[in-house]
Short mmCIF file of C-alpha atoms and ligand atoms in Angstrom, two decimals:
data_model
loop_
_atom_site.label_atom_id
_atom_site.label_comp_id
_atom_site.label_asym_id
_atom_site.label_seq_id
_atom_site.Cartn_x
_atom_site.Cartn_y
_atom_site.Cartn_z
CA MET Y 1 0.00 0.00 0.00
CA PRO Y 2 1.45 3.45 -0.94
CA LEU Y 3 2.43 5.61 2.00
CA THR Y 4 -0.19 8.35 1.33
CA ASP Y 5 -3.02 5.78 1.39
CA ALA Y 6 -1.76 4.48 4.68
CA ILE Y 7 -1.68 7.94 6.14
CA LEU Y 8 -5.19 8.73 4.88
CA ARG Y 9 -6.55 5.47 6.27
CA GLY Y 10 -4.90 6.22 9.58
CA ILE Y 11 -6.50 9.69 9.71
CA GLN Y 12 -9.91 8.34 8.79
CA GLN Y 13 -9.74 5.74 11.55
CA LYS Y 14 -8.68 8.36 14.03
CA ILE Y 15 -11.56 10.73 13.26
CA GLY Y 16 -14.10 7.98 13.14
CA GLY Y 17 -14.39 7.02 9.49
CA LEU Y 18 -15.72 10.37 8.31
CA ASN Y 19 -16.60 10.29 4.62
CA LEU Y 20 -14.85 13.33 3.27
CA ILE Y 21 -15.96 13.18 -0.33
CA SER Y 22 -19.58 12.24 -0.78
CA GLY Y 23 -22.33 12.79 1.76
CA VAL Y 24 -24.46 15.20 -0.27
CA ASP Y 25 -27.48 13.01 0.42
CA GLU Y 26 -26.81 13.08 4.15
CA VAL Y 27 -29.78 13.85 6.39
CA GLY Y 28 -29.51 15.51 9.79
CA ALA Y 29 -31.84 16.79 12.48
CA VAL Y 30 -32.72 20.22 13.84
CA ILE Y 31 -31.98 20.25 17.54
CA GLU Y 32 -32.91 23.85 18.19
CA SER Y 33 -34.64 26.53 16.12
CA ALA Y 34 -35.20 30.08 17.32
CA ASP Y 35 -34.99 33.61 15.91
CA GLY Y 36 -34.17 32.32 12.43
CA ILE Y 37 -31.16 30.35 13.63
CA ALA Y 38 -31.12 26.53 13.58
CA ARG Y 39 -28.67 24.23 15.36
CA ILE Y 40 -28.22 20.98 13.48
CA ARG Y 41 -26.64 17.62 14.13
CA GLY Y 42 -25.79 14.79 11.82
CA LEU Y 43 -24.55 16.58 8.71
CA SER Y 44 -20.95 15.76 9.34
CA SER Y 45 -19.70 16.52 5.82
CA ALA Y 46 -21.63 19.74 5.09
CA LEU Y 47 -19.53 22.70 4.00
CA ASN Y 48 -19.42 26.27 5.21
CA GLY Y 49 -21.75 28.50 3.16
CA GLU Y 50 -23.69 25.50 1.84
CA LEU Y 51 -27.43 25.71 1.31
CA LEU Y 52 -29.50 23.31 3.44
CA GLU Y 53 -33.07 22.22 2.86
CA PHE Y 54 -35.76 21.85 5.56
CA PRO Y 55 -39.26 20.35 5.19
CA GLY Y 56 -41.61 22.53 3.11
CA LYS Y 57 -38.90 23.76 0.75
CA ILE Y 58 -37.45 26.10 3.32
CA TYR Y 59 -33.76 26.85 2.94
CA GLY Y 60 -30.96 27.96 5.18
CA THR Y 61 -27.29 28.74 4.82
CA ILE Y 62 -24.49 27.45 7.03
CA PHE Y 63 -22.65 30.05 9.10
CA ASN Y 64 -20.74 28.01 11.67
CA LEU Y 65 -19.26 24.52 11.55
CA GLU Y 66 -18.62 23.39 15.08
CA LYS Y 67 -17.29 20.15 16.46
CA GLU Y 68 -20.66 18.51 16.96
CA GLU Y 69 -23.10 21.00 15.50
CA ILE Y 70 -23.79 23.14 12.51
CA ILE Y 71 -25.31 26.59 12.91
CA CYS Y 72 -27.48 27.71 10.06
CA ALA Y 73 -29.44 30.90 9.28
CA ILE Y 74 -32.88 30.19 7.87
CA LEU Y 75 -33.73 32.31 4.86
CA GLU Y 76 -37.53 32.51 4.90
CA ASN Y 77 -40.44 31.31 7.07
CA HIS Y 78 -38.10 30.40 9.89
CA THR Y 79 -40.97 29.88 12.34
CA LYS Y 80 -41.98 26.79 10.35
CA VAL Y 81 -38.69 25.04 11.06
CA LYS Y 82 -39.29 23.10 14.27
CA GLU Y 83 -37.07 21.19 16.62
CA GLY Y 84 -36.70 17.58 15.49
CA ALA Y 85 -37.32 18.37 11.80
CA TRP Y 86 -35.13 16.74 9.18
CA VAL Y 87 -32.58 18.74 7.23
CA LYS Y 88 -30.73 17.80 4.02
CA ARG Y 89 -27.62 18.98 2.27
CA THR Y 90 -28.10 20.42 -1.22
CA GLY Y 91 -24.48 20.41 -2.35
CA HIS Y 92 -24.92 23.98 -3.61
CA VAL Y 93 -23.78 27.33 -2.30
CA ILE Y 94 -26.38 30.03 -2.09
CA GLY Y 95 -27.03 31.88 -5.37
CA ILE Y 96 -29.50 34.19 -7.10
CA SER Y 97 -31.30 33.77 -10.42
CA VAL Y 98 -30.17 36.55 -12.71
CA GLY Y 99 -31.10 37.85 -16.14
CA ARG Y 100 -31.47 40.97 -18.23
CA SER Y 101 -35.14 41.20 -17.31
CA MET Y 102 -33.99 42.49 -13.90
CA LEU Y 103 -33.21 45.91 -15.36
CA GLY Y 104 -35.62 48.53 -14.10
CA ARG Y 105 -36.91 46.25 -11.33
CA VAL Y 106 -37.01 46.24 -7.54
CA LEU Y 107 -36.42 42.92 -5.78
CA ASN Y 108 -35.76 41.53 -2.35
CA PRO Y 109 -32.60 39.54 -1.55
CA MET Y 110 -34.50 36.30 -2.26
CA GLY Y 111 -34.97 37.48 -5.85
CA ASP Y 112 -38.71 38.10 -5.52
CA PRO Y 113 -39.96 41.24 -7.30
CA LEU Y 114 -41.35 43.93 -4.99
CA ASP Y 115 -42.71 46.28 -7.64
CA GLY Y 116 -45.75 44.27 -8.74
CA LEU Y 117 -44.54 44.23 -12.34
CA GLY Y 118 -44.68 40.47 -12.77
CA PRO Y 119 -42.13 37.66 -12.54
CA LEU Y 120 -38.49 37.88 -13.60
CA ALA Y 121 -37.05 35.62 -16.31
CA ALA Y 122 -33.87 33.89 -15.15
CA GLU Y 123 -30.99 33.37 -17.59
CA SER Y 124 -28.48 31.94 -15.13
CA VAL Y 125 -27.65 31.62 -11.47
CA ALA Y 126 -24.96 33.77 -9.86
CA PRO Y 127 -23.32 32.68 -6.59
CA LEU Y 128 -23.57 35.13 -3.71
CA GLU Y 129 -20.02 34.40 -2.64
CA ARG Y 130 -17.34 34.28 -5.29
CA PRO Y 131 -13.60 34.86 -5.12
CA ALA Y 132 -12.50 38.35 -6.18
CA PRO Y 133 -10.58 38.56 -9.47
CA GLY Y 134 -6.82 38.20 -8.98
CA VAL Y 135 -4.07 40.56 -10.11
CA ILE Y 136 -3.73 38.95 -13.55
CA ASP Y 137 -7.46 39.28 -14.16
CA ARG Y 138 -7.44 43.01 -13.55
CA GLU Y 139 -6.42 46.15 -15.37
CA PRO Y 140 -5.59 49.55 -13.96
CA VAL Y 141 -8.47 51.97 -13.50
CA ARG Y 142 -8.33 54.32 -16.49
CA VAL Y 143 -11.83 55.29 -17.58
CA PRO Y 144 -13.73 57.89 -15.55
CA LEU Y 145 -17.08 57.29 -13.93
CA GLN Y 146 -18.55 60.75 -13.70
CA THR Y 147 -20.89 61.61 -10.86
CA GLY Y 148 -22.09 64.83 -12.50
CA TYR Y 149 -21.09 66.83 -9.39
CA LYS Y 150 -18.39 69.41 -10.08
CA VAL Y 151 -16.79 69.09 -6.67
CA VAL Y 152 -16.45 65.30 -6.99
CA ASP Y 153 -15.46 65.00 -10.65
CA ALA Y 154 -12.89 67.80 -10.31
CA LEU Y 155 -11.43 67.08 -6.88
CA VAL Y 156 -12.17 63.44 -5.97
CA PRO Y 157 -12.55 61.80 -9.39
CA ILE Y 158 -13.78 58.23 -9.54
CA GLY Y 159 -12.63 55.69 -12.13
CA ARG Y 160 -14.44 52.61 -13.41
CA GLY Y 161 -13.49 49.68 -11.20
CA GLN Y 162 -12.69 51.86 -8.19
CA ARG Y 163 -14.10 51.59 -4.66
CA GLU Y 164 -14.89 55.01 -3.24
CA LEU Y 165 -16.50 55.39 0.16
CA ILE Y 166 -19.19 58.01 0.79
CA ILE Y 167 -19.13 58.78 4.49
CA GLY Y 168 -20.94 61.24 6.73
CA ASP Y 169 -23.46 61.74 9.53
CA ARG Y 170 -27.15 61.21 8.96
CA GLN Y 171 -28.91 63.60 6.59
CA THR Y 172 -25.82 64.97 4.93
CA GLY Y 173 -26.71 64.03 1.35
CA LYS Y 174 -25.04 60.59 1.07
CA THR Y 175 -27.92 58.87 -0.71
CA THR Y 176 -28.51 61.88 -2.96
CA LEU Y 177 -24.88 61.86 -4.12
CA ALA Y 178 -25.05 58.15 -4.89
CA VAL Y 179 -28.40 58.28 -6.67
CA ASP Y 180 -27.39 61.29 -8.74
CA THR Y 181 -24.35 59.30 -9.82
CA ILE Y 182 -26.74 56.63 -11.12
CA ILE Y 183 -28.73 59.34 -12.92
CA SER Y 184 -25.51 60.57 -14.53
CA GLN Y 185 -25.05 57.11 -16.06
CA LYS Y 186 -28.32 57.07 -17.94
CA ASP Y 187 -26.70 57.48 -21.35
CA THR Y 188 -23.30 55.94 -20.62
CA GLY Y 189 -24.29 52.27 -20.90
CA VAL Y 190 -23.25 51.68 -17.28
CA ILE Y 191 -25.58 49.30 -15.42
CA SER Y 192 -26.28 50.38 -11.84
CA VAL Y 193 -27.31 48.30 -8.86
CA TYR Y 194 -28.62 50.14 -5.81
CA VAL Y 195 -28.66 48.05 -2.63
CA ALA Y 196 -30.85 49.46 0.16
CA VAL Y 197 -30.10 47.92 3.56
CA GLY Y 198 -32.20 48.72 6.61
CA GLN Y 199 -33.90 51.78 5.12
CA LYS Y 200 -37.50 52.87 5.28
CA GLU Y 201 -39.57 51.45 2.43
CA SER Y 202 -40.93 54.92 1.66
CA THR Y 203 -37.38 56.20 1.02
CA VAL Y 204 -36.81 53.49 -1.56
CA VAL Y 205 -40.17 54.17 -3.22
CA LYS Y 206 -39.21 57.84 -3.61
CA LEU Y 207 -35.81 56.93 -4.94
CA ARG Y 208 -37.27 54.58 -7.53
CA HIS Y 209 -39.66 57.30 -8.61
CA GLN Y 210 -36.78 59.76 -8.96
CA LEU Y 211 -34.82 57.35 -11.13
CA GLU Y 212 -37.86 56.70 -13.28
CA LYS Y 213 -38.56 60.41 -13.71
CA GLN Y 214 -34.98 61.01 -14.83
CA ASP Y 215 -35.09 58.06 -17.22
CA ALA Y 216 -32.34 56.23 -15.33
CA LEU Y 217 -34.40 53.33 -13.98
CA LYS Y 218 -34.09 51.44 -17.26
CA ASN Y 219 -30.41 50.71 -16.51
CA THR Y 220 -30.84 50.18 -12.79
CA ILE Y 221 -31.71 47.31 -10.47
CA ILE Y 222 -32.78 47.97 -6.90
CA VAL Y 223 -32.20 45.30 -4.25
CA GLU Y 224 -34.10 46.13 -1.11
CA ALA Y 225 -33.96 44.70 2.41
CA PRO Y 226 -35.83 47.32 4.44
CA ALA Y 227 -35.48 47.94 8.16
CA SER Y 228 -38.54 45.72 8.69
CA ALA Y 229 -36.95 42.71 6.90
CA PRO Y 230 -35.27 39.89 8.88
CA ALA Y 231 -31.58 40.43 9.69
CA ILE Y 232 -30.59 37.59 7.37
CA GLU Y 233 -32.09 39.43 4.38
CA GLN Y 234 -30.29 42.62 5.34
CA TYR Y 235 -27.10 40.61 5.67
CA LEU Y 236 -27.54 39.00 2.24
CA ALA Y 237 -28.65 42.10 0.28
CA PRO Y 238 -25.15 43.48 -0.55
CA PHE Y 239 -24.01 40.02 -1.68
CA VAL Y 240 -27.09 39.68 -3.88
CA GLY Y 241 -26.44 43.12 -5.42
CA CYS Y 242 -22.80 42.22 -5.96
CA ALA Y 243 -23.73 38.92 -7.65
CA ILE Y 244 -26.10 40.77 -10.01
CA ALA Y 245 -23.44 43.36 -10.90
CA GLU Y 246 -20.95 40.51 -11.46
CA TYR Y 247 -23.37 38.82 -13.83
CA PHE Y 248 -23.47 41.96 -16.01
CA MET Y 249 -19.72 42.50 -15.65
CA TYR Y 250 -18.61 38.94 -16.49
CA GLU Y 251 -21.34 37.65 -18.78
CA HIS Y 252 -22.32 40.84 -20.62
CA LYS Y 253 -18.90 42.55 -20.37
CA LYS Y 254 -20.60 45.66 -19.02
CA ASP Y 255 -19.37 48.51 -16.90
CA THR Y 256 -21.38 48.41 -13.69
CA LEU Y 257 -21.85 50.64 -10.67
CA ILE Y 258 -22.96 49.34 -7.29
CA ILE Y 259 -24.12 51.40 -4.33
CA TYR Y 260 -24.27 49.82 -0.86
CA ASP Y 261 -26.57 52.08 1.17
CA ASP Y 262 -25.38 51.52 3.79
CA LEU Y 263 -22.71 49.21 5.20
CA SER Y 264 -23.18 50.51 8.76
CA LYS Y 265 -26.62 48.93 8.82
CA HIS Y 266 -25.23 45.84 7.09
CA ALA Y 267 -22.64 45.48 9.85
CA ALA Y 268 -25.39 45.85 12.46
CA ALA Y 269 -27.44 43.07 10.81
CA TYR Y 270 -24.40 40.80 10.82
CA ARG Y 271 -23.73 41.61 14.48
CA HIS Y 272 -27.33 40.73 15.27
CA ILE Y 273 -27.08 37.34 13.56
CA SER Y 274 -23.71 36.61 15.15
CA LEU Y 275 -24.97 37.37 18.64
CA LEU Y 276 -27.94 35.05 18.10
CA MET Y 277 -25.46 32.37 17.08
CA ARG Y 278 -23.58 33.04 20.30
CA ARG Y 279 -20.39 33.89 18.50
CA PRO Y 280 -17.97 35.68 20.81
CA PRO Y 281 -18.47 39.46 20.49
CA GLY Y 282 -15.41 41.62 19.87
CA ARG Y 283 -14.91 45.37 19.59
CA GLU Y 284 -18.24 47.29 19.75
CA ALA Y 285 -19.83 43.79 20.04
CA TYR Y 286 -19.14 43.03 16.37
CA PRO Y 287 -17.89 39.50 15.64
CA GLY Y 288 -14.19 39.06 14.93
CA ASP Y 289 -14.62 38.54 11.19
CA ILE Y 290 -16.49 41.76 10.44
CA PHE Y 291 -13.48 43.18 8.59
CA TYR Y 292 -13.37 40.09 6.41
CA LEU Y 293 -17.10 40.47 5.69
CA HIS Y 294 -16.64 43.89 4.08
CA SER Y 295 -13.26 43.26 2.52
CA ARG Y 296 -14.43 40.17 0.66
CA LEU Y 297 -17.47 42.08 -0.58
CA LEU Y 298 -15.58 45.18 -1.76
CA GLU Y 299 -12.66 43.24 -3.25
CA ARG Y 300 -15.06 41.98 -5.90
CA ALA Y 301 -15.21 45.47 -7.45
CA ALA Y 302 -12.73 45.49 -10.34
CA LYS Y 303 -11.73 46.62 -13.77
CA LEU Y 304 -11.40 43.29 -15.63
CA SER Y 305 -8.67 42.47 -18.13
CA GLN Y 306 -9.48 42.31 -21.84
CA ALA Y 307 -9.16 38.52 -21.66
CA LEU Y 308 -12.10 38.51 -19.27
CA GLY Y 309 -14.09 40.89 -21.43
CA GLY Y 310 -12.97 44.24 -20.00
CA GLY Y 311 -16.10 44.88 -17.92
CA SER Y 312 -15.93 46.64 -14.58
CA MET Y 313 -17.64 47.09 -11.23
CA THR Y 314 -17.31 50.43 -9.47
CA ALA Y 315 -18.42 50.28 -5.84
CA LEU Y 316 -19.68 53.22 -3.81
CA PRO Y 317 -20.25 51.90 -0.29
CA ILE Y 318 -21.91 54.32 2.13
CA ILE Y 319 -21.13 54.56 5.84
CA GLU Y 320 -23.07 56.60 8.37
CA THR Y 321 -20.98 58.17 11.14
CA GLN Y 322 -22.09 59.48 14.52
CA GLY Y 323 -20.89 63.01 15.25
CA ASN Y 324 -18.34 62.89 12.42
CA ASP Y 325 -16.42 60.14 14.21
CA ILE Y 326 -14.50 58.28 11.54
CA SER Y 327 -12.37 56.46 14.09
CA ALA Y 328 -15.22 54.15 15.14
CA TYR Y 329 -14.73 50.49 14.25
CA ILE Y 330 -16.79 50.09 11.05
CA PRO Y 331 -15.75 53.43 9.48
CA THR Y 332 -12.04 52.72 10.02
CA ASN Y 333 -12.42 49.25 8.56
CA VAL Y 334 -14.18 50.39 5.41
CA ILE Y 335 -11.85 53.39 4.97
CA SER Y 336 -8.93 50.98 4.94
CA ILE Y 337 -10.59 48.72 2.35
CA THR Y 338 -11.58 51.42 -0.17
CA ASP Y 339 -9.50 53.48 -2.61
CA GLY Y 340 -10.53 56.80 -1.11
CA GLN Y 341 -13.43 58.54 0.54
CA ILE Y 342 -15.79 61.45 0.08
CA PHE Y 343 -16.51 63.13 3.43
CA LEU Y 344 -19.86 64.82 3.79
CA GLU Y 345 -20.23 67.11 6.79
CA ALA Y 346 -23.33 68.23 8.64
CA ASP Y 347 -21.85 71.69 9.41
CA LEU Y 348 -21.23 72.37 5.74
CA PHE Y 349 -24.62 70.97 4.82
CA ASN Y 350 -26.40 73.19 7.34
CA SER Y 351 -24.46 76.28 6.25
CA GLY Y 352 -25.91 75.79 2.77
CA LEU Y 353 -22.89 74.22 1.13
CA ARG Y 354 -24.44 71.40 -0.88
CA PRO Y 355 -23.16 68.89 -1.75
CA ALA Y 356 -21.54 69.08 1.68
CA VAL Y 357 -18.20 67.62 0.55
CA ASN Y 358 -15.23 68.52 2.69
CA ALA Y 359 -12.78 68.88 -0.19
CA GLY Y 360 -9.81 69.29 2.14
CA ILE Y 361 -9.95 65.75 3.53
CA SER Y 362 -11.72 63.85 0.73
CA VAL Y 363 -9.39 61.77 -1.44
CA SER Y 364 -9.43 59.49 -4.42
CA ARG Y 365 -6.34 57.34 -4.70
CA VAL Y 366 -6.78 55.95 -8.19
CA GLY Y 367 -9.32 58.17 -9.92
CA GLY Y 368 -6.85 60.89 -10.93
CA SER Y 369 -5.46 58.75 -13.72
CA ALA Y 370 -8.98 58.26 -15.05
CA GLN Y 371 -9.84 61.96 -15.12
CA ILE Y 372 -10.12 63.55 -18.58
CA LYS Y 373 -7.27 65.94 -19.45
CA ALA Y 374 -9.50 69.00 -19.78
CA ILE Y 375 -10.62 68.77 -16.18
CA ARG Y 376 -7.31 67.58 -14.79
CA SER Y 377 -5.56 70.65 -16.21
CA ILE Y 378 -7.83 73.04 -14.32
CA SER Y 379 -8.52 71.07 -11.17
CA GLY Y 380 -4.90 71.27 -9.97
CA THR Y 381 -5.20 75.06 -9.59
CA LEU Y 382 -8.60 74.64 -8.01
CA ARG Y 383 -7.25 72.43 -5.26
CA ILE Y 384 -4.51 74.93 -4.41
CA ASP Y 385 -6.94 77.87 -4.51
CA LEU Y 386 -9.24 76.15 -2.08
CA ALA Y 387 -6.43 75.16 0.26
CA GLN Y 388 -5.10 78.72 0.34
CA TYR Y 389 -8.58 80.03 0.92
CA ARG Y 390 -9.15 77.76 3.91
CA GLU Y 391 -5.85 78.77 5.42
CA LYS Y 392 -6.32 82.51 4.93
CA GLU Y 393 -10.00 82.56 5.78
CA ALA Y 394 -9.43 81.76 9.44
CA PHE Y 395 -6.51 84.16 9.66
CA SER Y 396 -8.40 87.03 8.00
CA MET Y 397 -10.93 87.11 10.80
CA PHE Y 398 -8.33 88.51 13.18
CA SER Y 399 -6.70 90.98 10.90
CA SER Y 400 -8.16 94.12 9.41
CA GLU Y 401 -5.25 95.08 7.19
CA LEU Y 402 -4.81 92.54 4.46
CA ASP Y 403 -2.45 92.87 1.55
CA LYS Y 404 -3.68 92.84 -2.00
CA GLU Y 405 -2.57 89.29 -2.74
CA THR Y 406 -4.38 87.90 0.30
CA LEU Y 407 -7.54 89.77 -0.64
CA ARG Y 408 -7.34 88.35 -4.14
CA GLN Y 409 -6.95 84.82 -2.82
CA LEU Y 410 -9.85 85.26 -0.41
CA ARG Y 411 -12.05 86.61 -3.16
CA LYS Y 412 -11.15 83.78 -5.53
CA GLY Y 413 -11.65 81.15 -2.86
CA ALA Y 414 -15.10 82.48 -2.01
CA VAL Y 415 -16.01 82.39 -5.71
CA MET Y 416 -14.81 78.80 -6.07
CA VAL Y 417 -16.64 77.59 -2.96
CA GLU Y 418 -19.82 79.13 -4.33
CA LEU Y 419 -19.22 77.69 -7.78
CA LEU Y 420 -18.84 74.16 -6.43
CA LYS Y 421 -22.33 74.22 -4.93
CA GLN Y 422 -24.79 72.21 -6.93
CA ASP Y 423 -28.43 71.39 -6.51
CA LYS Y 424 -29.55 67.78 -6.18
CA ASN Y 425 -30.89 65.81 -9.15
CA ASN Y 426 -29.04 68.14 -11.45
CA PRO Y 427 -25.94 66.27 -12.61
CA MET Y 428 -23.78 68.24 -15.02
CA PRO Y 429 -22.10 66.73 -18.10
CA ILE Y 430 -18.32 66.87 -17.89
CA GLU Y 431 -17.89 69.43 -20.72
CA GLU Y 432 -20.15 71.88 -18.89
CA GLN Y 433 -18.21 71.29 -15.68
CA VAL Y 434 -15.05 72.22 -17.59
CA VAL Y 435 -16.61 75.52 -18.72
CA SER Y 436 -17.77 76.34 -15.20
CA ILE Y 437 -14.55 75.52 -13.37
CA PHE Y 438 -12.50 77.18 -16.09
CA ALA Y 439 -14.42 80.43 -15.54
CA GLY Y 440 -13.67 80.20 -11.82
CA VAL Y 441 -9.97 79.31 -11.88
CA ARG Y 442 -9.26 81.89 -14.60
CA GLU Y 443 -10.72 84.56 -12.29
CA LEU Y 444 -13.38 85.52 -14.79
CA LEU Y 445 -16.05 85.61 -12.11
CA ASP Y 446 -14.22 87.61 -9.46
CA ASP Y 447 -16.13 90.82 -10.21
CA LEU Y 448 -19.53 89.21 -9.69
CA PRO Y 449 -21.23 89.42 -6.29
CA VAL Y 450 -21.13 85.95 -4.68
CA GLU Y 451 -24.89 85.53 -4.78
CA ARG Y 452 -24.86 86.15 -8.55
CA ILE Y 453 -22.38 83.39 -9.32
CA LEU Y 454 -24.73 80.44 -9.59
CA PRO Y 455 -27.35 82.37 -11.59
CA PHE Y 456 -24.54 83.51 -13.87
CA GLU Y 457 -23.30 79.96 -14.28
CA ALA Y 458 -26.77 78.74 -15.25
CA ALA Y 459 -27.26 81.58 -17.74
CA LEU Y 460 -23.80 81.12 -19.23
CA LEU Y 461 -24.29 77.40 -19.79
CA LYS Y 462 -27.66 78.04 -21.38
CA HIS Y 463 -26.07 80.61 -23.68
CA ILE Y 464 -23.22 78.28 -24.68
CA ARG Y 465 -25.60 75.37 -25.25
CA ALA Y 466 -27.66 77.56 -27.57
CA LYS Y 467 -24.91 79.36 -29.45
CA TYR Y 468 -21.63 77.47 -29.08
CA ARG Y 469 -22.63 73.84 -29.20
CA ASP Y 470 -19.38 73.09 -31.08
CA VAL Y 471 -17.25 74.26 -28.14
CA LEU Y 472 -18.99 71.81 -25.83
CA ARG Y 473 -18.75 69.09 -28.45
CA ASP Y 474 -15.01 69.66 -28.94
CA ILE Y 475 -14.30 69.41 -25.21
CA ARG Y 476 -16.38 66.27 -24.97
CA LYS Y 477 -14.80 64.65 -27.99
CA THR Y 478 -11.14 65.54 -27.54
CA GLN Y 479 -11.39 65.56 -23.72
CA GLU Y 480 -8.88 68.36 -23.80
CA LEU Y 481 -8.79 72.12 -23.47
CA PRO Y 482 -5.93 73.32 -25.71
CA ALA Y 483 -4.76 76.95 -25.45
CA GLU Y 484 -6.71 78.04 -28.50
CA LEU Y 485 -10.00 76.62 -27.29
CA ALA Y 486 -9.34 78.06 -23.83
CA GLU Y 487 -8.90 81.51 -25.40
CA THR Y 488 -12.17 81.18 -27.33
CA LEU Y 489 -13.94 80.07 -24.17
CA LYS Y 490 -12.51 83.01 -22.24
CA ASN Y 491 -13.82 85.46 -24.84
CA ILE Y 492 -17.25 83.86 -24.86
CA ILE Y 493 -17.45 84.08 -21.08
CA GLU Y 494 -16.24 87.73 -20.93
CA ASN Y 495 -18.62 88.88 -23.62
CA PHE Y 496 -21.50 87.11 -22.02
CA LYS Y 497 -20.64 88.58 -18.64
CA LYS Y 498 -20.97 92.13 -20.06
CA GLU Y 499 -24.39 91.25 -21.40
CA PHE Y 500 -25.37 89.63 -18.11
CA LEU Y 501 -24.22 92.59 -16.01
CA ASP Y 502 -25.95 95.10 -18.32
CA VAL Y 503 -29.22 93.22 -18.02
CA ALA Y 504 -28.72 93.08 -14.28
CA ILE Y 505 -28.23 96.87 -14.09
CA VAL Y 506 -31.26 97.60 -16.27
CA SER Y 507 -33.46 95.27 -14.29
CA HIS Y 508 -32.50 96.85 -10.97
P1 ATP A 601 -29.77 59.50 5.80
O1 ATP A 601 -28.74 59.55 6.85
O2 ATP A 601 -31.14 59.76 6.34
O3 ATP A 601 -29.69 58.31 4.92
P2 ATP A 601 -28.44 60.95 3.71
O4 ATP A 601 -27.11 61.33 4.25
O5 ATP A 601 -28.52 59.82 2.78
O6 ATP A 601 -29.49 60.81 4.89
P3 ATP A 601 -30.03 62.41 1.81
O7 ATP A 601 -31.25 61.66 2.11
O8 ATP A 601 -29.33 62.17 0.54
O9 ATP A 601 -28.99 62.28 3.02
O10 ATP A 601 -30.27 63.98 1.88
C1 ATP A 601 -30.85 64.62 2.99
C2 ATP A 601 -31.69 65.79 2.53
O11 ATP A 601 -30.89 66.78 1.90
C3 ATP A 601 -32.73 65.39 1.48
O12 ATP A 601 -33.92 66.07 1.73
C4 ATP A 601 -32.10 65.83 0.18
O13 ATP A 601 -33.09 66.16 -0.78
C5 ATP A 601 -31.32 67.06 0.59
N1 ATP A 601 -30.12 67.24 -0.28
C6 ATP A 601 -29.11 66.38 -0.43
N2 ATP A 601 -28.18 66.83 -1.31
C7 ATP A 601 -28.64 68.03 -1.73
C8 ATP A 601 -28.14 69.02 -2.66
N3 ATP A 601 -27.01 68.84 -3.33
N4 ATP A 601 -28.89 70.11 -2.85
C9 ATP A 601 -30.04 70.30 -2.19
N5 ATP A 601 -30.56 69.42 -1.32
C10 ATP A 601 -29.89 68.30 -1.07
MG1 MG A 602 -29.41 57.93 2.98
#
């Protein structure tokens, strides 16, 4: 007998003749069932993450494999699973039926439609857990994913395949930023998946309506596990959304965008399940593997290599902070997993600065290389202007005599801060953003009163859209702003400003 066989036989005898290979038709028994958690004995060869079947076509997924017992979370109708019931292995991991018919639909994490628009046609099944693509399977992030917000696209640009965290206290505009990013994709061919975890159903209804009104629902799928849904559904929702995005990325070679709104509530759902399973609680009572939960989810965002079709998944996870505290456990974890973060602040929001992005501390580690040249060339100056403004602003409060240069910087900074404000549901195409920011950084707006800046911007863009369509087209097409075009743009803006100011004087 070869040595390896002898060793294997020895091991099998030692552990009691466990059959390591087959056993899919094994049947076990439920020894305890409460709160959606079942403790099971007798399925000695079941695997972690495997789907189990209970009487009445009820399913559960394995969370813990212990020495004698298996702990399983029941997916639906958990009250019908009683002590003493039989339970079978299925040999499958948990998956979701996917297909193109999901576009424009709202579904729960079990794949059931919630919008009353009839059943969904399945084309294949996507596993909820799947290894992230490796280094060879990826390409660098190079193509931009524009949010339509000047402050983000200019200062914290996002690239296709990137993971950018949106973080802030409650009611600071997190969801609005994410949803407007979806709206910006309506003509880009990007497929969006919006995952709502632990939110009010009415919020999701409004959001769906907004997407429909803006003609962006057609490319969007909403996965919803509201606050009233069982913790297991809230736990599964991001994985379901991710599996759907992966289906479009791998099988249809599409660029996809996924929003997890939000991972704080997802972490809370996981903590809830883990405590019911009597797993040892760690920091802030979260289980020890909470970091792994979010890292394995977010690692699946990628820009795929050409060999794999070149699709991508851009992930925008959202985290809610308490009192701006980003050093709490879940925020620090997710910050360390993502490629940058957009900080939204309640103080800024309440002072009327919307979107309330703190540009000083928001970063994007990979998006810069995906930014189009036209915007990159002007955003460098913008960043410096804003930094100087912040520095001098505080200082100017204590000093009455300011030199000319400081006054100029303060004036320019105030103009730029005003110019970066943007109303919700009003995403701006990148070529218009270029015009706007160009006017600001070239100091063409410095002689306008601050409250006239946004009205001027709107009027200017309207004027250019009507009379200089070719300028916008050239920026869009070439993605550049060469000196000649910049000069033309400058003249257009200056001439229009005269007109605008004349009208303003007459009307006063
Ligand atoms: P929550 O913590 O409740 O999830 P949130 O951070 O997701 O809140 P939103 O729901 O996006 O915040 O926005 C809060 C409110 O601010 C909403 O009424 C929204 O319409 C408004 N708002 C958000 N962004 C803007 C903006 N850029 N301009 C004007 N209003 C905005
Ligand atoms: Mg929100």
